[in-house]
Tab-separated table of N, CA and C in Angstrom:
chain	number	residue	atom	x	y	z
A	1	MET	N	27.255	-19.617	-34.533
A	1	MET	CA	26.765	-20.142	-35.864
A	1	MET	C	26.137	-19.343	-36.164
A	2	ARG	N	25.936	-19.807	-37.760
A	2	ARG	CA	24.971	-19.051	-38.665
A	2	ARG	C	23.945	-19.804	-38.628
A	3	THR	N	22.652	-19.000	-39.185
A	3	THR	CA	21.506	-19.713	-39.466
A	3	THR	C	20.750	-19.019	-40.545
A	4	VAL	N	20.157	-19.930	-41.604
A	4	VAL	CA	19.344	-19.366	-42.699
A	4	VAL	C	18.429	-19.021	-42.468
A	5	GLY	N	17.446	-19.936	-41.472
A	5	GLY	CA	15.937	-20.280	-41.415
A	5	GLY	C	15.305	-21.025	-42.149
A	6	THR	N	14.270	-20.497	-42.362
A	6	THR	CA	13.425	-21.798	-43.592
A	6	THR	C	12.595	-21.095	-43.934
A	7	THR	N	12.166	-21.627	-45.566
A	7	THR	CA	11.508	-21.034	-46.443
A	7	THR	C	10.255	-22.195	-46.524
A	8	ASN	N	10.759	-23.452	-46.316
A	8	ASN	CA	9.718	-24.230	-46.996
A	8	ASN	C	9.861	-24.443	-48.285
A	9	GLU	N	10.791	-23.763	-49.084
A	9	GLU	CA	10.718	-23.810	-50.646
A	9	GLU	C	11.570	-25.101	-51.288
A	10	PRO	N	11.844	-25.533	-52.205
A	10	PRO	CA	12.921	-26.344	-52.929
A	10	PRO	C	14.217	-25.599	-52.550
A	11	THR	N	15.492	-25.395	-52.266
A	11	THR	CA	16.392	-24.666	-52.889
A	11	THR	C	17.408	-24.980	-53.875
A	12	ILE	N	18.175	-24.100	-54.487
A	12	ILE	CA	19.102	-24.676	-55.168
A	12	ILE	C	20.156	-24.897	-54.524
A	13	ARG	N	21.159	-25.622	-55.633
A	13	ARG	CA	22.622	-25.804	-54.910
A	13	ARG	C	23.334	-24.463	-54.627
A	14	PRO	N	24.106	-24.449	-53.072
A	14	PRO	CA	24.375	-23.431	-52.535
A	14	PRO	C	25.874	-23.367	-53.341
A	15	TYR	N	25.875	-21.567	-53.265
A	15	TYR	CA	27.575	-21.142	-53.524
A	15	TYR	C	28.643	-20.702	-52.909
A	16	ILE	N	29.561	-21.353	-52.974
A	16	ILE	CA	30.789	-20.706	-52.244
A	16	ILE	C	31.807	-19.890	-53.159
A	17	ASP	N	32.260	-18.998	-53.109
A	17	ASP	CA	33.041	-18.209	-53.351
A	17	ASP	C	34.295	-18.854	-53.803
A	18	ALA	N	35.169	-18.243	-54.395
A	18	ALA	CA	36.686	-18.937	-54.705
A	18	ALA	C	37.804	-18.766	-53.243
A	19	ASN	N	37.307	-17.883	-52.795
A	19	ASN	CA	38.269	-17.376	-51.718
A	19	ASN	C	37.349	-18.255	-50.090
A	20	THR	N	36.733	-18.875	-50.562
A	20	THR	CA	35.520	-19.393	-49.430
A	20	THR	C	35.295	-18.470	-48.280
A	21	GLN	N	34.965	-17.265	-48.691
A	21	GLN	CA	34.665	-16.319	-47.585
A	21	GLN	C	33.257	-15.888	-47.792
A	22	ARG	N	32.461	-16.046	-48.605
A	22	ARG	CA	30.809	-15.572	-49.145
A	22	ARG	C	30.057	-17.130	-48.973
A	23	VAL	N	29.199	-16.987	-48.744
A	23	VAL	CA	28.012	-18.398	-49.080
A	23	VAL	C	26.969	-17.972	-49.085
A	24	ILE	N	26.219	-18.470	-50.468
A	24	ILE	CA	25.102	-18.086	-51.308
A	24	ILE	C	23.904	-18.828	-51.122
A	25	PHE	N	22.662	-18.724	-50.526
A	25	PHE	CA	21.876	-20.124	-50.599
A	25	PHE	C	20.614	-19.026	-51.520
A	26	ALA	N	19.627	-19.841	-51.954
A	26	ALA	CA	18.391	-19.309	-52.434
A	26	ALA	C	17.282	-20.474	-52.745
A	27	ASP	N	16.457	-20.271	-52.853
A	27	ASP	CA	15.365	-21.166	-52.792
A	27	ASP	C	14.581	-20.866	-54.597
A	28	VAL	N	13.649	-21.541	-54.482
A	28	VAL	CA	13.193	-21.311	-56.226
A	28	VAL	C	12.163	-20.422	-56.248
A	29	GLU	N	11.955	-19.699	-54.985
A	29	GLU	CA	10.812	-18.909	-55.045
A	29	GLU	C	11.352	-17.163	-55.206
A	30	GLY	N	12.824	-16.933	-55.366
A	30	GLY	CA	13.379	-16.186	-55.157
A	30	GLY	C	14.041	-15.387	-53.670
A	31	ASN	N	13.683	-16.144	-52.733
A	31	ASN	CA	14.706	-15.719	-51.579
A	31	ASN	C	16.316	-16.184	-51.483
A	32	VAL	N	16.901	-15.263	-51.299
A	32	VAL	CA	18.077	-15.472	-51.104
A	32	VAL	C	19.323	-14.691	-50.093
A	33	ALA	N	20.055	-15.478	-49.623
A	33	ALA	CA	20.827	-15.154	-48.446
A	33	ALA	C	22.522	-15.422	-48.460
A	34	LEU	N	23.182	-14.386	-48.206
A	34	LEU	CA	24.150	-13.828	-48.426
A	34	LEU	C	25.024	-13.894	-47.332
A	35	PHE	N	25.964	-15.251	-46.598
A	35	PHE	CA	27.109	-14.898	-45.447
A	35	PHE	C	28.004	-14.731	-46.162
A	36	ASP	N	28.216	-13.636	-45.344
A	36	ASP	CA	29.890	-12.878	-46.080
A	36	ASP	C	30.734	-13.171	-44.103
A	37	LEU	N	31.600	-14.503	-44.291
A	37	LEU	CA	32.190	-15.146	-43.139
A	37	LEU	C	33.431	-14.141	-42.933
A	38	THR	N	33.623	-13.188	-43.532
A	38	THR	CA	34.692	-12.502	-42.837
A	38	THR	C	34.443	-10.774	-42.114
A	39	ARG	N	33.011	-11.295	-41.746
A	39	ARG	CA	32.474	-10.265	-41.054
A	39	ARG	C	32.023	-10.903	-39.812
A	40	ASP	N	31.499	-10.220	-38.851
A	40	ASP	CA	31.085	-11.274	-37.508
A	40	ASP	C	29.417	-11.415	-37.650
A	41	ALA	N	28.970	-11.371	-38.754
A	41	ALA	CA	27.303	-11.275	-38.791
A	41	ALA	C	26.788	-12.561	-38.408
A	42	ALA	N	26.231	-12.604	-37.693
A	42	ALA	CA	25.679	-14.172	-37.055
A	42	ALA	C	24.601	-14.589	-38.411
A	43	LYS	N	23.877	-13.085	-38.583
A	43	LYS	CA	22.721	-13.113	-39.615
A	43	LYS	C	22.865	-12.898	-40.915
A	44	PRO	N	22.302	-13.412	-42.390
A	44	PRO	CA	22.799	-12.897	-43.507
A	44	PRO	C	22.363	-11.859	-44.111
A	45	GLN	N	22.911	-11.571	-45.215
A	45	GLN	CA	22.077	-10.384	-45.797
A	45	GLN	C	21.005	-11.192	-46.593
A	46	ARG	N	19.511	-10.541	-46.634
A	46	ARG	CA	18.736	-11.054	-47.432
A	46	ARG	C	18.480	-10.285	-48.834
A	47	PHE	N	17.716	-11.114	-49.748
A	47	PHE	CA	17.740	-10.429	-51.004
A	47	PHE	C	16.351	-11.267	-51.341
A	48	ARG	N	15.369	-10.257	-52.296
A	48	ARG	CA	14.415	-11.221	-52.863
A	48	ARG	C	14.489	-10.340	-54.407
A	49	VAL	N	14.350	-11.904	-55.253
A	49	VAL	CA	14.185	-11.210	-56.512
A	49	VAL	C	13.214	-11.896	-57.009
A	50	ASP	N	12.431	-11.215	-58.319
A	50	ASP	CA	11.034	-11.523	-59.015
A	50	ASP	C	11.273	-12.187	-59.877
A	51	PHE	N	12.323	-13.819	-59.745
A	51	PHE	CA	12.280	-14.307	-60.679
A	51	PHE	C	12.724	-15.840	-59.875
A	52	SER	N	12.342	-17.121	-60.766
A	52	SER	CA	12.724	-18.135	-59.600
A	52	SER	C	14.603	-18.779	-60.440
A	53	PRO	N	15.402	-18.323	-59.384
A	53	PRO	CA	17.056	-18.673	-59.536
A	53	PRO	C	16.987	-20.250	-59.652
A	54	ARG	N	18.229	-20.321	-60.045
A	54	ARG	CA	18.403	-21.938	-60.585
A	54	ARG	C	19.996	-21.746	-60.355
A	55	VAL	N	20.697	-21.033	-60.968
A	55	VAL	CA	22.348	-21.172	-60.511
A	55	VAL	C	22.853	-19.939	-60.091
A	56	ILE	N	23.768	-20.210	-59.173
A	56	ILE	CA	24.892	-18.938	-59.144
A	56	ILE	C	26.204	-18.903	-59.084
A	57	ARG	N	26.910	-18.180	-59.673
A	57	ARG	CA	28.168	-18.012	-59.731
A	57	ARG	C	28.825	-16.495	-59.347
A	58	SER	N	30.085	-16.562	-59.644
A	58	SER	CA	30.814	-15.255	-59.074
A	58	SER	C	31.788	-15.007	-60.265
A	59	GLY	N	32.242	-13.447	-59.926
A	59	GLY	CA	33.581	-13.333	-60.880
A	59	GLY	C	33.947	-11.827	-61.002
A	60	TRP	N	34.765	-11.462	-61.687
A	60	TRP	CA	35.631	-10.178	-61.855
A	60	TRP	C	36.278	-10.270	-60.786
A	61	LEU	N	36.842	-11.034	-60.171
A	61	LEU	CA	37.739	-11.339	-58.649
A	61	LEU	C	37.057	-11.077	-57.562
A	62	GLU	N	36.300	-12.136	-57.796
A	62	GLU	CA	35.147	-11.806	-56.867
A	62	GLU	C	34.480	-10.828	-55.970
A	63	SER	N	33.949	-9.901	-56.794
A	63	SER	CA	33.582	-8.914	-56.423
A	63	SER	C	32.102	-8.943	-56.933
A	64	THR	N	31.855	-9.686	-57.923
A	64	THR	CA	30.221	-9.793	-58.029
A	64	THR	C	29.774	-10.868	-58.192
A	65	TRP	N	28.277	-11.245	-57.860
A	65	TRP	CA	28.266	-12.872	-57.908
A	65	TRP	C	26.574	-12.614	-58.966
A	66	LEU	N	26.425	-13.442	-59.488
A	66	LEU	CA	25.636	-13.921	-60.511
A	66	LEU	C	24.580	-14.596	-60.256
A	67	LEU	N	23.101	-14.255	-60.574
A	67	LEU	CA	22.003	-15.295	-60.419
A	67	LEU	C	21.692	-15.366	-61.666
A	68	GLY	N	21.715	-17.015	-62.095
A	68	GLY	CA	20.720	-16.827	-63.245
A	68	GLY	C	19.341	-17.571	-62.856
A	69	GLY	N	18.013	-17.833	-63.967
A	69	GLY	CA	17.104	-18.431	-63.457
A	69	GLY	C	15.866	-18.165	-64.415
A	70	ASP	N	14.774	-18.297	-63.842
A	70	ASP	CA	13.668	-18.191	-64.843
A	70	ASP	C	13.563	-16.794	-65.774
A	71	LYS	N	14.041	-16.790	-66.809
A	71	LYS	CA	13.534	-15.374	-67.834
A	71	LYS	C	14.743	-14.291	-67.364
A	72	ALA	N	15.554	-14.590	-66.522
A	72	ALA	CA	16.475	-13.589	-66.105
A	72	ALA	C	18.119	-13.673	-65.652
A	73	LEU	N	18.635	-12.884	-65.375
A	73	LEU	CA	20.239	-12.880	-64.953
A	73	LEU	C	20.600	-11.323	-64.102
A	74	LEU	N	20.803	-11.520	-62.693
A	74	LEU	CA	21.285	-10.309	-61.894
A	74	LEU	C	22.811	-10.736	-61.650
A	75	PHE	N	23.451	-9.534	-61.947
A	75	PHE	CA	24.599	-9.121	-61.294
A	75	PHE	C	24.469	-8.622	-60.314
A	76	GLN	N	25.130	-8.600	-59.378
A	76	GLN	CA	24.974	-8.387	-58.069
A	76	GLN	C	26.198	-8.031	-57.279
A	77	SER	N	26.571	-6.630	-56.820
A	77	SER	CA	28.263	-6.309	-56.213
A	77	SER	C	28.083	-7.125	-54.832
A	78	PHE	N	29.106	-7.596	-54.509
A	78	PHE	CA	29.238	-8.299	-53.313
A	78	PHE	C	29.021	-7.239	-52.041
A	79	ASP	N	29.655	-5.971	-52.161
A	79	ASP	CA	29.679	-5.313	-51.347
A	79	ASP	C	28.306	-4.268	-51.491
A	80	ASP	N	27.945	-4.047	-52.306
A	80	ASP	CA	27.003	-2.604	-52.132
A	80	ASP	C	25.695	-3.403	-52.436
A	81	PRO	N	24.588	-3.556	-51.707
A	81	PRO	CA	23.450	-4.194	-52.014
A	81	PRO	C	22.488	-3.687	-53.136
A	82	ASN	N	22.907	-2.230	-53.387
A	82	ASN	CA	22.063	-1.716	-54.055
A	82	ASN	C	22.809	-1.704	-55.431
A	83	ASP	N	23.803	-2.062	-56.157
A	83	ASP	CA	24.994	-2.190	-57.083
A	83	ASP	C	24.285	-3.740	-57.728
A	84	ARG	N	23.249	-3.469	-58.399
A	84	ARG	CA	23.038	-4.465	-59.386
A	84	ARG	C	22.200	-4.134	-60.638
A	85	LYS	N	22.205	-5.186	-61.644
A	85	LYS	CA	21.782	-5.341	-63.174
A	85	LYS	C	21.457	-6.256	-63.487
A	86	LEU	N	20.263	-6.041	-63.878
A	86	LEU	CA	19.125	-7.255	-64.445
A	86	LEU	C	19.052	-7.430	-65.863
A	87	PHE	N	19.154	-8.542	-66.290
A	87	PHE	CA	18.585	-8.722	-67.759
A	87	PHE	C	17.944	-9.624	-68.125
A	88	ARG	N	16.685	-9.476	-68.517
A	88	ARG	CA	15.217	-10.363	-68.872
A	88	ARG	C	15.793	-11.147	-70.289
A	89	PHE	N	15.102	-12.233	-70.215
A	89	PHE	CA	15.574	-13.132	-71.328
A	89	PHE	C	13.670	-13.671	-71.837
A	90	ARG	N	13.367	-14.514	-72.757
A	90	ARG	CA	12.722	-15.072	-73.144
A	90	ARG	C	12.093	-16.178	-72.344
A	91	ALA	N	13.170	-17.100	-71.829
A	91	ALA	CA	13.228	-18.516	-71.622
A	91	ALA	C	14.157	-18.342	-70.528
A	92	GLN	N	14.418	-19.750	-70.042
A	92	GLN	CA	15.108	-19.782	-68.340
A	92	GLN	C	16.658	-20.097	-68.788
A	93	VAL	N	17.351	-19.308	-68.114
A	93	VAL	CA	18.794	-19.620	-67.744
A	93	VAL	C	19.031	-20.973	-67.594
A	94	VAL	N	19.862	-21.633	-68.051
A	94	VAL	CA	19.985	-23.179	-67.999
A	94	VAL	C	21.000	-23.013	-67.520
A	95	ASP	N	22.399	-22.976	-67.689
A	95	ASP	CA	23.427	-22.521	-67.091
A	95	ASP	C	24.381	-21.543	-67.482
A	96	MET	N	25.262	-21.103	-66.606
A	96	MET	CA	26.257	-20.560	-67.134
A	96	MET	C	28.104	-20.594	-66.323
A	97	TRP	N	28.807	-20.034	-66.935
A	97	TRP	CA	30.133	-20.414	-66.455
A	97	TRP	C	30.939	-19.061	-66.327
A	98	VAL	N	32.024	-18.830	-65.637
A	98	VAL	CA	32.925	-17.866	-65.639
A	98	VAL	C	34.521	-18.277	-65.979
A	99	THR	N	34.509	-17.702	-66.775
A	99	THR	CA	35.983	-17.548	-67.520
A	99	THR	C	37.225	-17.589	-66.604
A	100	GLY	N	38.387	-18.542	-66.804
A	100	GLY	CA	39.192	-18.559	-65.718
A	100	GLY	C	39.923	-16.739	-65.190
A	101	ASP	N	39.700	-16.040	-66.122
A	101	ASP	CA	40.041	-15.026	-65.523
A	101	ASP	C	39.340	-14.037	-64.777
A	102	SER	N	37.925	-14.485	-64.697
A	102	SER	CA	36.735	-14.117	-63.874
A	102	SER	C	36.333	-12.705	-64.885
A	103	LYS	N	36.189	-12.483	-65.695
A	103	LYS	CA	36.234	-11.141	-66.547
A	103	LYS	C	35.274	-11.493	-67.754
A	104	THR	N	34.491	-12.706	-67.789
A	104	THR	CA	33.287	-13.053	-68.741
A	104	THR	C	32.401	-14.128	-68.307
A	105	ALA	N	31.255	-13.923	-68.438
A	105	ALA	CA	30.328	-15.078	-67.948
A	105	ALA	C	29.429	-15.313	-69.516
A	106	LEU	N	29.743	-16.996	-69.345
A	106	LEU	CA	28.966	-17.369	-70.687
A	106	LEU	C	27.616	-18.031	-70.189
A	107	VAL	N	26.634	-17.194	-70.546
A	107	VAL	CA	25.254	-18.045	-70.389
A	107	VAL	C	24.346	-18.897	-71.302
A	108	THR	N	23.733	-20.178	-71.065
A	108	THR	CA	23.014	-20.306	-71.976
A	108	THR	C	21.420	-20.134	-71.454
A	109	ILE	N	20.405	-19.833	-72.728
A	109	ILE	CA	19.006	-20.041	-72.295
A	109	ILE	C	18.631	-21.331	-72.571
A	110	ASP	N	17.509	-21.781	-72.446
A	110	ASP	CA	16.364	-22.758	-73.090
A	110	ASP	C	15.773	-22.911	-74.058
A	111	GLU	N	15.861	-21.812	-74.611
A	111	GLU	CA	15.099	-21.575	-76.101
A	111	GLU	C	16.067	-20.805	-76.823
A	112	GLY	N	15.892	-20.844	-78.549
A	112	GLY	CA	16.415	-19.952	-79.124
A	112	GLY	C	17.258	-20.691	-79.604
A	113	PRO	N	18.311	-19.420	-80.491
A	113	PRO	CA	19.494	-20.303	-81.206
A	113	PRO	C	20.546	-20.945	-80.040
A	114	LEU	N	21.179	-21.995	-80.861
A	114	LEU	CA	22.171	-22.732	-80.467
A	114	LEU	C	23.386	-21.450	-79.934
A	115	GLN	N	23.477	-20.920	-78.978
A	115	GLN	CA	24.674	-20.082	-78.733
A	115	GLN	C	24.814	-19.965	-76.864
A	116	LEU	N	26.010	-19.271	-77.074
A	116	LEU	CA	26.598	-19.322	-75.652
A	116	LEU	C	26.206	-17.325	-75.680
A	117	ILE	N	25.251	-16.554	-74.843
A	117	ILE	CA	25.972	-15.384	-74.524
A	117	ILE	C	26.661	-14.716	-73.542
A	118	PRO	N	27.831	-14.361	-73.952
A	118	PRO	CA	28.418	-13.723	-73.008
A	118	PRO	C	28.570	-12.565	-72.673
A	119	TYR	N	28.581	-12.315	-71.266
A	119	TYR	CA	28.855	-10.881	-70.544
A	119	TYR	C	29.930	-10.589	-70.483
A	120	ASP	N	30.572	-9.319	-70.061
A	120	ASP	CA	31.923	-8.702	-69.397
A	120	ASP	C	30.826	-8.509	-68.033
A	121	ILE	N	31.803	-9.159	-67.124
A	121	ILE	CA	31.117	-8.970	-65.628
A	121	ILE	C	31.608	-7.782	-65.180
A	122	ARG	N	33.092	-6.939	-65.634
A	122	ARG	CA	33.467	-5.650	-65.192
A	122	ARG	C	32.314	-4.479	-65.668
A	123	THR	N	31.793	-5.020	-66.564
A	123	THR	CA	30.676	-3.782	-67.014
A	123	THR	C	29.584	-4.051	-67.021
A	124	ARG	N	29.097	-5.358	-66.921
A	124	ARG	CA	28.151	-6.026	-66.872
A	124	ARG	C	26.883	-5.684	-68.235
A	125	GLU	N	27.557	-5.897	-69.112
A	125	GLU	CA	27.260	-5.577	-70.283
A	125	GLU	C	27.306	-7.104	-71.568
A	126	GLN	N	26.111	-7.067	-72.228
A	126	GLN	CA	25.973	-8.149	-73.005
A	126	GLN	C	26.904	-8.186	-74.116
A	127	LEU	N	27.909	-8.973	-74.407
A	127	LEU	CA	28.433	-9.044	-75.741
A	127	LEU	C	27.948	-9.789	-76.951
A	128	LYS	N	28.944	-9.609	-77.863
A	128	LYS	CA	28.172	-10.524	-79.009
A	128	LYS	C	28.173	-12.239	-78.773
A	129	PRO	N	26.841	-12.586	-79.161
A	129	PRO	CA	26.848	-13.849	-78.516
A	129	PRO	C	27.180	-14.732	-79.792
A	130	ILE	N	27.978	-15.693	-79.063
A	130	ILE	CA	28.555	-17.078	-79.872
A	130	ILE	C	27.715	-18.282	-80.426
A	131	ARG	N	27.462	-18.251	-81.449
A	131	ARG	CA	26.861	-19.399	-81.862
A	131	ARG	C	27.645	-20.578	-82.200
A	132	VAL	N	27.139	-21.615	-81.321
A	132	VAL	CA	27.750	-23.158	-81.535
A	132	VAL	C	26.874	-23.999	-82.442
A	133	LEU	N	26.848	-23.866	-83.713
A	133	LEU	CA	26.692	-24.832	-84.592
A	133	LEU	C	26.942	-26.258	-84.647
A	134	GLY	N	25.807	-26.729	-84.255
A	134	GLY	CA	25.928	-28.858	-84.577
A	134	GLY	C	26.368	-29.073	-82.882
A	135	VAL	N	25.741	-28.352	-82.342
A	135	VAL	CA	26.102	-28.600	-80.690
A	135	VAL	C	24.644	-28.628	-80.123
A	136	ALA	N	24.312	-30.034	-80.070
A	136	ALA	CA	22.416	-29.991	-79.714
A	136	ALA	C	22.715	-29.758	-78.133
A	137	MET	N	23.027	-29.387	-77.151
A	137	MET	CA	22.505	-28.974	-75.828
A	137	MET	C	23.720	-28.284	-75.165
A	138	THR	N	23.481	-27.011	-75.549
A	138	THR	CA	24.826	-26.039	-75.102
A	138	THR	C	24.981	-25.589	-73.950
A	139	ASN	N	23.874	-26.121	-73.251
A	139	ASN	CA	24.080	-26.500	-71.635
A	139	ASN	C	25.608	-27.578	-71.027
A	140	MET	N	25.461	-28.426	-72.024
A	140	MET	CA	26.457	-29.466	-71.752
A	140	MET	C	28.005	-28.716	-71.943
A	141	ILE	N	28.355	-27.953	-72.718
A	141	ILE	CA	29.723	-27.037	-72.629
A	141	ILE	C	29.991	-26.731	-71.366
A	142	ARG	N	31.514	-26.861	-71.493
A	142	ARG	CA	31.709	-26.244	-70.205
A	142	ARG	C	33.315	-25.655	-70.402
A	143	MET	N	34.175	-24.978	-69.726
A	143	MET	CA	35.358	-24.283	-69.711
A	143	MET	C	36.819	-24.990	-69.287
A	144	GLY	N	37.107	-25.067	-70.377
A	144	GLY	CA	38.470	-26.364	-69.854
A	144	GLY	C	39.419	-25.324	-69.441
A	145	SER	N	40.310	-26.098	-68.791
A	145	SER	CA	41.517	-25.140	-67.756
A	145	SER	C	42.131	-23.819	-68.878
A	146	ASN	N	42.670	-24.172	-69.897
A	146	ASN	CA	42.899	-22.997	-70.339
A	146	ASN	C	42.365	-21.903	-71.205
A	147	ASN	N	40.824	-21.900	-70.340
A	147	ASN	CA	40.015	-20.845	-71.555
A	147	ASN	C	39.196	-21.247	-72.659
A	148	SER	N	39.426	-22.655	-72.764
A	148	SER	CA	38.883	-22.752	-74.123
A	148	SER	C	37.178	-23.898	-73.654
A	149	ILE	N	36.759	-23.560	-75.110
A	149	ILE	CA	35.148	-24.349	-74.444
A	149	ILE	C	35.546	-25.908	-75.080
A	150	CYS	N	34.634	-26.283	-74.217
A	150	CYS	CA	34.632	-27.912	-74.261
A	150	CYS	C	33.468	-28.352	-74.691
A	151	TYR	N	32.899	-29.402	-75.407
A	151	TYR	CA	31.855	-29.983	-75.231
A	151	TYR	C	32.212	-31.310	-75.190
């Protein structure tokens, strides 16, 4: 049996990757636990981030996990804990989606122009923002099954 332990802090929604091989738990204080179910380890890999996590996703063929939260977005390799890249924002990451081909993350933040901020998950670089004029709440945008943006 695997156990996470307790932090006595509110947790965010746990994340299970598309292959059901890895499970990520995080609390709002920045404590993160990654269980790799393909390994025999009963204890998770533990991480600490210096921002309050809000949402977890994964992409680029399940090689990278993303952690968005209070004024930050983290790209982290599943296989190498030292392989990470952090982006800072003026405001909180409200939500994010990964395209069906797992190559692009679309991020919305709480303040600023109405836009989706795309990131290439393979290179971990920001791409040109996508303005979404006339959409009052960009966090309500979803990805359609054919990679189209739906509202």
